[in-house]
Amino acid sequence: MKKPENHILVIFGASGDLTYRKLIPAVYDLHKTNLLPDKFAVLGASRTELSDDKFREKMKDGIKKFSNYKEDEEKIINEFLKHLSYLPVDTDNSEDFNKLKDHLEKLDKDLGTNGNVIYYLSTPPSLYGIIPTLLGKVGLNNSSNGSWKKLIVEKPFGYDLQSAIELNKKLSKYFKEDQIYRIDHYLGKETVQNILVTRFSNGIFEPLFNRNYVHHVEITSVENDGIENRGGYYESSGALRDMVQNHLLQLTGLIAMEPPSSFDSNALRNEIVKVFQSLRPFNEKEILSNAIRGQYTSATVRGEKVAGYRDEKGVNPKSKTETYVALKFFIDNWRWGGVPFYIRTGKRLPTKVTEVVIHFKPTPHFLFSKQQANNSCNQLILRIQPDEGVLFKVGMKVPGQGFDIQTVNMDFHYSDLSNTYLPTAYERLIHDCMIGDSTLYQRVDAVEAAWKFVDPILNAWKNDENIPIYGYPAGTWGPEHADDLIEEKGITWRYPCKNLANDGIYCEL
Ligand code: BG6
């Protein structure tokens, strides 16, 4: 693994949850695996007044809870914490960016980081346009004299197509496209990258990934948690913006793309963009029947009363924000013409699971009795999380008289590989940015194409009173209407586990 050049990592939004739970634990794991440069510092920046020591203390706690930290690592963690410092920065006060400049110059001189800096925007999205502008105004964007400056922007990148275009305009005033790293942490997951390896390193799967052999594709990414303490953010986002526009469409891109000519960042991203550009746009009529939205209502899950979405902190008691989305759509190109893609995501479902299921077409002729009933037996299931792995379902003869067929599993679990350490998505992506590899970051055209697909649904849900939002009891698999998306007899969504709630009512909200 390549070691990055010496640099400083500035995290804006350093007092926030993402820094505490994901970013600093990931940087710590990079430290442990010796993947940080020799000369390196993290500067936390946010509005909150914090001393260096308080910041380090908080981050130590985060590392212990969320990194690959082991009990006997006190010395390693303390060593790592020496690289951390903190500076209060108020984005309402442009003078603070002059202070930041002085501070960075001093840090750079003391450490010898050659003027190289990564800025990580982990703030509320409303600041994504403001911070790069303020950095630019004081010259902190300049990649000059052989030094570099990079900018990582957290999702959501924009609120809809128009705002994404505007945000991009603001960023590009001071940062060039090759300095901007738009993160979608799903692309950093080992198992998401394994989609590419499964498809393009095996001669047996790729020839089958098309309309001739695939009946339909199902992508599920659901969670048992609710919205936690993120009511404010979630109310203005909803599941379509939070999960579909980015994570689920990225998974779709990797499943549906053509083989890239090389594993070069542009070659790969060109193919993903082509998929997004081939997504068949929804017209108004189709939205009603092909896009289902739901919102969780209160129910008892494993014996505990769980609040409904409208009772959560920061949520409007009459909210129409969706916490569940299921879509049926098509990719209009030669490879996938006519193959339906079904995707769903939701909060407060029975379990946390992300998986892709490729359902293959049945055989053209049923040679064995009972085969017909079993006609969807071939499925390739790429389990993204948890219990990461790959499952292949095939029909086999039941031993004994006659020719009865049973579906059996060929099952691979990453956990079966001894000593396998799966780096977290943030670990992978932060390191990629450090070494200047943007392959697993989103390019501007992909972000815009994804918004273009999602925008008509957002608009219809906002403006058309006649489109229902269904209430589903927490702990269930979402609105029953999502089943109707799959019209074919005998075919349903794959349910990795049962409903957990048997109280609460399904209703229209
Ligand atoms: C984030 C969303 O991008 O992804 C969250 O904002 C969601 O709402 C999370 O919970 C899911 O990520 P993961 O890696 O836990 O599947």
Coordinates of C-alpha atoms and ligand atoms in Angstrom, one line a residue:
M1 CA 0.0 0.0 0.0
K2 CA 1.2 3.4 -1.0
K3 CA 2.1 5.9 1.8
P4 CA 0.7 9.4 1.3
E5 CA 2.9 12.5 1.1
N6 CA 3.2 14.5 4.2
H7 CA 0.2 16.7 4.8
I8 CA -2.3 18.3 7.3
L9 CA -5.9 17.1 7.4
V10 CA -8.3 19.8 8.4
I11 CA -11.8 18.6 9.4
F12 CA -14.5 21.2 9.4
G13 CA -17.4 20.1 11.6
A14 CA -14.9 18.5 14.0
S15 CA -17.2 18.7 17.0
G16 CA -19.9 16.7 15.1
D17 CA -21.0 13.1 15.2
L18 CA -19.4 12.0 11.9
T19 CA -15.9 13.1 13.1
Y20 CA -16.4 11.3 16.4
R21 CA -17.8 8.1 15.1
K22 CA -16.3 7.6 11.6
L23 CA -13.5 10.1 10.6
I24 CA -11.1 10.1 13.5
P25 CA -11.6 6.3 14.2
A26 CA -10.8 5.7 10.5
V27 CA -7.7 7.9 10.6
Y28 CA -6.6 6.1 13.8
D29 CA -6.9 2.8 12.0
L30 CA -4.8 4.2 9.2
H31 CA -2.2 5.2 11.8
K32 CA -2.2 1.6 13.2
T33 CA -1.7 0.0 9.8
N34 CA 1.1 2.4 9.1
L35 CA -0.7 4.1 6.3
L36 CA -0.2 7.7 7.4
P37 CA 2.7 9.9 6.3
D38 CA 5.7 10.4 8.5
K39 CA 4.8 14.1 8.9
F40 CA 1.1 14.5 9.5
A41 CA -1.5 16.4 11.6
V42 CA -5.2 16.6 12.0
L43 CA -6.6 20.0 12.8
G44 CA -10.2 19.9 14.0
A45 CA -12.2 23.1 13.2
S46 CA -15.7 24.0 14.1
R47 CA -17.7 26.8 15.8
T48 CA -17.6 25.2 19.3
E49 CA -15.0 26.5 21.7
L50 CA -12.7 23.5 22.6
S51 CA -9.2 23.2 23.9
D52 CA -6.8 20.8 22.2
D53 CA -7.0 18.6 25.2
K54 CA -10.7 18.4 25.3
F55 CA -10.8 17.7 21.6
R56 CA -8.3 14.9 22.0
E57 CA -10.2 13.5 25.0
K58 CA -13.4 13.3 23.0
M59 CA -11.7 11.8 20.0
K60 CA -10.0 9.2 22.2
D61 CA -13.4 8.1 23.4
G62 CA -14.6 7.9 19.8
I63 CA -11.6 5.8 18.8
K64 CA -12.2 3.4 21.6
K65 CA -15.8 2.9 20.7
F66 CA -15.7 2.9 16.9
S67 CA -12.3 2.0 15.6
N68 CA -10.5 -1.3 15.4
Y69 CA -9.0 -0.4 18.8
K70 CA -7.8 -3.2 21.1
E71 CA -7.4 -3.1 24.9
D72 CA -3.6 -3.1 24.9
E73 CA -3.3 -0.1 22.6
E74 CA -3.0 2.7 25.1
K75 CA 0.4 3.6 24.0
I76 CA -0.5 3.7 20.3
I77 CA -3.6 5.8 20.9
N78 CA -1.7 8.3 23.0
E79 CA 0.9 8.5 20.3
F80 CA -1.8 9.1 17.7
L81 CA -3.5 11.8 19.7
K82 CA -0.4 13.9 19.6
H83 CA -1.1 14.5 15.9
L84 CA -4.5 16.1 16.8
S85 CA -5.2 19.8 17.6
Y86 CA -8.2 22.0 17.5
L87 CA -9.1 25.6 16.3
P88 CA -12.5 27.2 16.8
V89 CA -13.6 28.6 13.4
D90 CA -16.8 30.5 12.9
T91 CA -18.0 30.5 9.3
D92 CA -19.9 33.7 10.0
N93 CA -16.7 35.5 10.7
S94 CA -14.4 35.6 7.7
E95 CA -11.6 37.0 9.9
D96 CA -11.4 33.4 11.4
F97 CA -10.2 32.2 8.0
N98 CA -7.2 34.5 8.3
K99 CA -6.5 33.0 11.7
L100 CA -6.9 29.6 10.2
K101 CA -4.3 30.6 7.5
D102 CA -1.8 31.7 10.1
H103 CA -2.4 28.6 12.1
L104 CA -1.9 26.3 9.2
E105 CA 1.2 28.1 8.0
K106 CA 2.7 27.7 11.5
L107 CA 1.7 24.0 11.7
D108 CA 3.1 23.4 8.3
K109 CA 6.4 25.1 9.1
D110 CA 6.8 23.2 12.5
L111 CA 6.0 19.8 11.0
G112 CA 7.4 20.1 7.4
T113 CA 4.2 19.1 5.6
N114 CA 5.2 20.9 2.4
G115 CA 2.1 23.0 2.3
N116 CA -0.1 20.0 1.5
V117 CA -3.6 20.1 3.0
I118 CA -6.8 18.1 2.8
Y119 CA -10.0 20.0 3.9
Y120 CA -12.8 17.7 4.9
L121 CA -16.3 19.2 4.9
S122 CA -18.2 17.3 7.6
T123 CA -20.5 20.3 8.5
P124 CA -24.2 20.8 7.8
P125 CA -24.6 20.9 4.0
S126 CA -25.6 24.5 4.1
L127 CA -21.9 25.3 4.7
Y128 CA -20.5 23.3 1.7
G129 CA -20.6 26.3 -0.6
I130 CA -19.5 28.8 2.1
I131 CA -16.3 27.2 3.5
P132 CA -14.5 26.6 0.2
T133 CA -15.3 30.2 -0.8
L134 CA -13.8 31.5 2.5
L135 CA -10.8 29.3 2.0
G136 CA -10.4 30.6 -1.5
K137 CA -10.6 34.2 -0.5
V138 CA -7.6 33.9 1.8
G139 CA -5.7 31.8 -0.7
L140 CA -5.9 28.5 1.2
N141 CA -7.0 26.8 -2.0
N142 CA -3.8 27.3 -3.9
S143 CA -1.9 24.2 -5.0
S144 CA 1.3 26.1 -5.8
N145 CA 5.0 25.5 -5.6
G146 CA 4.6 21.7 -5.8
S147 CA 2.2 21.6 -2.9
W148 CA -1.4 20.4 -3.1
K149 CA -4.8 21.2 -1.6
K150 CA -7.7 18.9 -1.8
L151 CA -11.3 19.2 -0.7
I152 CA -13.5 16.2 0.5
V153 CA -17.2 17.0 0.5
E154 CA -19.6 14.8 2.4
K155 CA -23.0 13.9 1.1
P156 CA -25.6 15.1 0.4
F157 CA -24.1 17.0 -2.5
G158 CA -27.0 19.4 -3.2
Y159 CA -30.6 19.1 -2.3
D160 CA -31.8 18.6 -5.9
L161 CA -30.4 19.0 -9.4
Q162 CA -30.4 22.8 -9.4
S163 CA -28.8 23.2 -6.0
A164 CA -26.1 20.6 -6.9
I165 CA -25.3 22.6 -10.0
E166 CA -25.1 25.8 -8.0
L167 CA -23.0 24.1 -5.3
N168 CA -20.6 22.9 -7.9
K169 CA -20.3 26.3 -9.5
K170 CA -19.4 27.7 -6.1
L171 CA -16.7 25.0 -5.5
S172 CA -15.3 25.3 -8.9
K173 CA -14.6 29.0 -8.4
Y174 CA -11.7 28.2 -6.1
F175 CA -11.1 24.4 -6.5
K176 CA -10.5 22.5 -9.8
E177 CA -12.4 19.3 -10.4
D178 CA -9.3 17.2 -9.7
Q179 CA -9.0 18.8 -6.2
I180 CA -12.6 17.9 -5.3
Y181 CA -13.5 14.6 -3.8
R182 CA -17.2 14.0 -3.4
I183 CA -17.6 11.2 -1.0
D184 CA -20.2 8.4 -1.0
H185 CA -19.1 6.1 1.7
Y186 CA -20.8 3.1 0.1
L187 CA -18.1 3.1 -2.6
G188 CA -15.5 2.7 0.2
K189 CA -17.0 -0.6 1.4
E190 CA -15.0 -3.7 0.6
T191 CA -18.0 -5.6 -0.4
V192 CA -19.2 -2.9 -2.8
Q193 CA -15.8 -3.0 -4.5
N194 CA -16.2 -6.7 -4.6
I195 CA -19.1 -6.2 -7.0
L196 CA -16.5 -5.2 -9.5
V197 CA -14.2 -8.1 -8.7
T198 CA -17.0 -10.6 -8.9
R199 CA -18.2 -9.3 -12.2
F200 CA -14.9 -8.6 -13.9
S201 CA -12.4 -11.1 -12.5
N202 CA -14.5 -14.2 -13.2
G203 CA -15.2 -15.4 -16.7
I204 CA -18.5 -17.1 -15.6
F205 CA -20.6 -14.2 -14.2
E206 CA -20.0 -11.3 -16.6
P207 CA -21.5 -13.1 -19.7
L208 CA -24.7 -13.6 -17.7
F209 CA -25.2 -10.1 -16.5
N210 CA -27.6 -8.9 -19.1
R211 CA -31.2 -9.0 -20.4
N212 CA -30.7 -12.5 -21.9
Y213 CA -30.2 -14.2 -18.5
V214 CA -31.3 -11.8 -15.8
H215 CA -34.9 -11.7 -14.9
H216 CA -34.7 -8.8 -12.4
V217 CA -32.3 -7.1 -10.0
E218 CA -33.2 -6.4 -6.4
I219 CA -31.2 -4.0 -4.2
T220 CA -32.1 -3.6 -0.5
S221 CA -30.4 -1.3 2.0
V222 CA -32.4 -1.1 5.2
E223 CA -31.8 -0.4 8.8
N224 CA -33.5 -1.2 12.1
D225 CA -32.5 2.1 13.6
G226 CA -34.7 5.1 13.3
I227 CA -33.4 8.6 12.6
E228 CA -31.6 8.8 15.9
N229 CA -31.0 12.4 16.8
R230 CA -31.0 13.6 13.2
G231 CA -34.6 14.9 13.0
G232 CA -33.6 18.3 11.8
Y233 CA -31.5 17.0 8.9
Y234 CA -33.8 14.1 8.0
E235 CA -37.0 16.3 7.8
S236 CA -35.4 18.2 4.9
S237 CA -33.9 15.1 3.4
G238 CA -36.1 12.0 3.6
A239 CA -35.0 8.5 2.4
L240 CA -34.9 9.3 -1.3
R241 CA -32.3 12.0 -0.9
D242 CA -30.5 10.3 2.1
M243 CA -30.1 6.9 0.5
V244 CA -31.4 6.5 -3.0
Q245 CA -29.9 9.4 -4.9
N246 CA -26.4 8.3 -3.7
H247 CA -25.8 4.9 -2.1
L248 CA -28.5 2.9 -3.9
L249 CA -27.8 4.4 -7.3
Q250 CA -24.1 3.9 -6.8
L251 CA -24.8 0.2 -6.2
T252 CA -27.0 0.1 -9.3
G253 CA -24.1 1.7 -11.3
L254 CA -21.6 -0.9 -10.3
I255 CA -24.1 -3.8 -11.0
A256 CA -25.1 -2.4 -14.4
M257 CA -22.0 -0.8 -15.8
E258 CA -20.1 -2.0 -18.8
P259 CA -16.6 -3.4 -18.1
P260 CA -14.3 -0.3 -18.0
S261 CA -11.2 -0.4 -20.3
S262 CA -8.9 -0.1 -17.3
F263 CA -9.1 0.4 -13.5
D264 CA -8.3 4.1 -14.1
S265 CA -10.4 6.6 -12.2
N266 CA -11.9 8.2 -15.3
A267 CA -12.5 4.9 -17.1
L268 CA -14.5 3.5 -14.2
R269 CA -16.4 6.6 -13.6
N270 CA -17.2 7.1 -17.3
E271 CA -19.1 3.8 -17.2
I272 CA -21.0 4.6 -14.0
V273 CA -22.1 7.9 -15.5
K274 CA -23.4 6.1 -18.6
V275 CA -25.6 3.9 -16.5
F276 CA -27.0 6.9 -14.7
Q277 CA -27.6 8.6 -18.0
S278 CA -29.5 5.6 -19.2
L279 CA -31.9 5.4 -16.3
R280 CA -35.4 5.7 -17.8
P281 CA -36.9 9.0 -16.4
F282 CA -40.2 8.6 -14.5
N283 CA -43.2 10.4 -16.0
E284 CA -45.9 11.6 -13.6
K285 CA -48.2 8.6 -14.1
E286 CA -45.4 6.1 -13.4
I287 CA -44.4 7.8 -10.1
L288 CA -47.7 6.8 -8.6
S289 CA -47.3 3.1 -9.5
N290 CA -43.5 2.7 -9.5
A291 CA -42.4 4.8 -6.5
I292 CA -43.7 3.8 -3.1
R293 CA -43.1 6.0 -0.1
G294 CA -43.7 5.2 3.6
Q295 CA -43.1 6.5 7.1
Y296 CA -42.7 4.4 10.2
T297 CA -45.4 4.6 12.9
S298 CA -45.1 3.5 16.5
A299 CA -45.2 -0.2 17.4
T300 CA -43.7 -2.7 19.8
V301 CA -40.5 -4.2 18.6
R302 CA -38.9 -7.0 20.6
G303 CA -41.2 -6.1 23.5
E304 CA -40.2 -2.4 23.5
K305 CA -42.4 0.4 22.5
V306 CA -40.8 2.3 19.6
A307 CA -41.8 5.9 18.7
G308 CA -43.2 6.7 15.3
Y309 CA -41.3 9.1 13.0
R310 CA -43.7 11.9 13.7
D311 CA -42.9 11.6 17.5
E312 CA -39.2 11.9 17.0
K313 CA -37.3 15.0 18.1
G314 CA -37.1 17.7 15.5
V315 CA -39.9 16.2 13.4
N316 CA -43.1 18.0 12.4
P317 CA -46.0 16.1 13.9
K318 CA -47.7 16.2 10.5
S319 CA -44.6 15.4 8.6
K320 CA -44.9 13.9 5.2
T321 CA -41.2 13.0 5.0
E322 CA -40.6 9.5 3.8
T323 CA -38.5 7.1 5.9
Y324 CA -39.0 4.3 3.3
V325 CA -38.7 4.2 -0.5
A326 CA -39.2 1.4 -3.0
L327 CA -38.7 2.0 -6.7
K328 CA -39.1 0.0 -9.8
F329 CA -37.2 1.3 -12.8
F330 CA -35.5 0.4 -16.0
I331 CA -32.1 1.1 -17.6
D332 CA -32.6 1.9 -21.2
N333 CA -29.6 0.4 -22.9
W334 CA -28.7 -2.7 -24.9
R335 CA -27.5 -4.7 -21.9
W336 CA -30.4 -4.1 -19.6
G337 CA -33.3 -3.3 -21.9
G338 CA -36.6 -4.6 -20.3
V339 CA -35.0 -5.9 -17.1
P340 CA -36.7 -4.4 -14.0
F341 CA -34.6 -3.1 -11.2
Y342 CA -36.2 -3.0 -7.7
I343 CA -34.6 -1.0 -5.0
R344 CA -35.8 -0.3 -1.4
T345 CA -34.5 1.4 1.6
G346 CA -36.0 2.3 5.0
K347 CA -35.5 3.1 8.6
R348 CA -37.0 1.1 11.5
L349 CA -37.2 -2.1 9.5
P350 CA -36.7 -5.5 11.2
T351 CA -32.9 -5.7 10.6
K352 CA -29.9 -3.9 9.1
V353 CA -28.9 -5.4 5.8
T354 CA -27.6 -4.3 2.5
E355 CA -27.6 -6.8 -0.4
V356 CA -27.9 -7.1 -4.1
V357 CA -29.8 -10.0 -5.5
I358 CA -29.5 -11.0 -9.2
H359 CA -32.5 -13.1 -10.1
F360 CA -31.7 -15.2 -13.1
K361 CA -34.3 -16.3 -15.6
P362 CA -35.8 -19.7 -15.3
T363 CA -34.7 -22.4 -17.8
P364 CA -36.6 -22.2 -21.1
H365 CA -38.0 -25.7 -20.6
F366 CA -39.1 -27.5 -17.4
L367 CA -37.6 -31.0 -17.6
F368 CA -38.3 -32.1 -14.1
S369 CA -41.6 -32.2 -12.3
K370 CA -41.8 -29.5 -9.6
Q371 CA -39.2 -27.5 -11.4
Q372 CA -41.8 -25.0 -12.5
A373 CA -42.7 -24.2 -8.9
N374 CA -39.0 -23.7 -8.2
N375 CA -38.4 -21.6 -11.3
S376 CA -36.6 -18.7 -9.7
C377 CA -34.0 -20.9 -8.0
N378 CA -30.9 -19.2 -9.4
Q379 CA -30.0 -16.2 -7.5
L380 CA -26.6 -14.5 -6.9
I381 CA -26.7 -12.6 -3.7
L382 CA -24.0 -10.1 -3.0
R383 CA -24.2 -9.4 0.7
I384 CA -22.7 -6.0 1.3
Q385 CA -23.4 -6.0 5.1
P386 CA -23.5 -7.4 7.6
D387 CA -22.1 -11.0 7.4
E388 CA -20.3 -9.8 4.2
G389 CA -20.1 -12.4 1.5
V390 CA -21.5 -13.9 -1.6
L391 CA -24.3 -16.5 -1.8
F392 CA -25.2 -18.4 -5.0
K393 CA -28.5 -20.3 -5.0
V394 CA -28.8 -23.3 -7.4
G395 CA -31.2 -26.2 -7.8
M396 CA -29.9 -29.7 -6.8
K397 CA -31.5 -33.1 -6.9
V398 CA -33.0 -34.2 -3.6
P399 CA -31.4 -37.6 -3.0
G400 CA -33.8 -40.6 -3.5
Q401 CA -36.3 -41.7 -6.0
G402 CA -37.6 -39.4 -8.8
F403 CA -36.2 -36.0 -9.7
D404 CA -37.2 -33.6 -7.0
I405 CA -35.2 -30.4 -6.9
Q406 CA -34.2 -28.3 -3.9
T407 CA -32.5 -24.9 -3.9
V408 CA -29.2 -25.1 -2.1
N409 CA -26.7 -22.4 -1.2
M410 CA -23.1 -22.0 -2.2
D411 CA -22.1 -19.6 0.4
F412 CA -18.9 -17.5 1.0
H413 CA -18.5 -15.5 4.1
Y414 CA -15.6 -13.0 4.5
S415 CA -15.4 -14.1 8.1
D416 CA -14.3 -17.5 7.0
L417 CA -11.0 -16.1 5.7
S418 CA -8.6 -16.2 8.6
N419 CA -7.1 -13.0 9.7
T420 CA -9.3 -11.0 7.5
Y421 CA -9.5 -7.4 8.5
L422 CA -12.1 -5.4 6.6
P423 CA -11.1 -1.8 6.6
T424 CA -14.0 0.6 7.1
A425 CA -15.3 2.6 4.1
Y426 CA -13.9 5.9 5.5
E427 CA -10.5 4.3 6.1
R428 CA -10.3 3.3 2.5
L429 CA -11.7 6.6 1.1
I430 CA -9.7 8.9 3.3
H431 CA -6.5 7.0 2.3
D432 CA -7.5 7.1 -1.3
C433 CA -7.8 10.9 -1.2
M434 CA -4.5 11.2 0.7
I435 CA -2.7 9.3 -2.2
G436 CA -4.7 11.2 -4.8
D437 CA -6.9 8.4 -6.1
S438 CA -10.4 9.6 -6.9
T439 CA -11.6 6.4 -8.5
L440 CA -14.1 5.7 -5.6
Y441 CA -15.3 9.3 -5.4
Q442 CA -18.2 10.7 -7.3
R443 CA -17.5 12.8 -10.3
V444 CA -19.7 15.9 -10.9
D445 CA -21.5 14.5 -13.9
A446 CA -22.5 11.4 -12.0
V447 CA -23.9 13.4 -9.1
E448 CA -25.9 15.6 -11.5
A449 CA -27.2 12.6 -13.5
A450 CA -28.4 10.9 -10.3
W451 CA -30.3 14.1 -9.2
K452 CA -31.8 14.3 -12.7
F453 CA -33.3 10.9 -12.2
V454 CA -34.5 11.5 -8.7
D455 CA -35.8 15.1 -9.2
P456 CA -39.2 14.2 -10.8
I457 CA -40.0 11.9 -7.9
L458 CA -39.1 14.6 -5.4
N459 CA -41.2 17.1 -7.2
A460 CA -44.2 14.9 -7.5
W461 CA -44.1 13.9 -3.9
K462 CA -43.9 17.5 -2.9
N463 CA -46.5 18.9 -5.2
D464 CA -49.1 16.1 -5.8
E465 CA -51.4 15.7 -2.9
N466 CA -52.9 12.6 -4.5
I467 CA -49.7 10.5 -4.1
P468 CA -50.1 8.6 -0.9
I469 CA -47.5 8.1 1.9
Y470 CA -48.1 4.9 3.7
G471 CA -47.6 4.4 7.4
Y472 CA -45.9 1.1 8.3
P473 CA -45.4 -0.1 11.9
A474 CA -41.8 0.1 13.1
G475 CA -40.2 -3.3 13.0
T476 CA -42.0 -4.4 9.8
W477 CA -40.7 -4.6 6.2
G478 CA -42.4 -1.3 5.2
P479 CA -45.6 -0.6 3.3
E480 CA -47.4 -3.6 2.0
H481 CA -47.9 -1.7 -1.2
A482 CA -44.2 -2.1 -2.0
D483 CA -45.0 -5.8 -2.8
D484 CA -47.3 -4.6 -5.6
L485 CA -44.3 -3.2 -7.4
I486 CA -43.4 -6.7 -8.3
E487 CA -46.4 -7.8 -10.3
E488 CA -45.3 -11.2 -11.4
K489 CA -46.9 -14.2 -9.7
G490 CA -44.6 -16.2 -7.4
I491 CA -42.0 -13.4 -7.1
T492 CA -41.5 -11.3 -4.0
W493 CA -38.8 -9.3 -2.4
R494 CA -36.3 -11.3 -0.6
Y495 CA -37.0 -11.1 3.2
P496 CA -33.8 -11.9 5.1
C497 CA -35.9 -12.1 8.4
K498 CA -39.5 -11.8 9.6
N499 CA -41.5 -8.8 10.7
L500 CA -40.7 -8.0 14.4
A501 CA -43.9 -6.1 15.2
N502 CA -47.3 -7.6 15.2
D503 CA -49.1 -4.5 16.6
G504 CA -49.4 -1.2 14.9
I505 CA -51.4 -0.6 11.8
Y506 CA -50.6 -0.2 8.2
C507 CA -52.4 2.9 7.0
E508 CA -52.3 5.8 4.7
L509 CA -51.0 8.9 6.3
Ligands
BG6_1 C1 -25.8 7.7 5.5 C2 -27.2 8.1 5.8 O1 -25.3 8.2 4.4 O2 -25.8 6.2 5.4 C3 -27.8 7.5 7.0 O3 -27.2 9.5 5.9 C4 -27.7 6.0 6.9 O4 -29.1 7.9 7.2 C5 -26.2 5.6 6.6 O5 -28.0 5.5 8.2 C6 -26.1 4.1 6.3 O6 -24.8 3.8 6.2 P1 -24.3 2.3 6.5 O7 -22.9 2.3 6.1 O8 -24.5 2.2 8.0 O9 -25.1 1.4 5.8

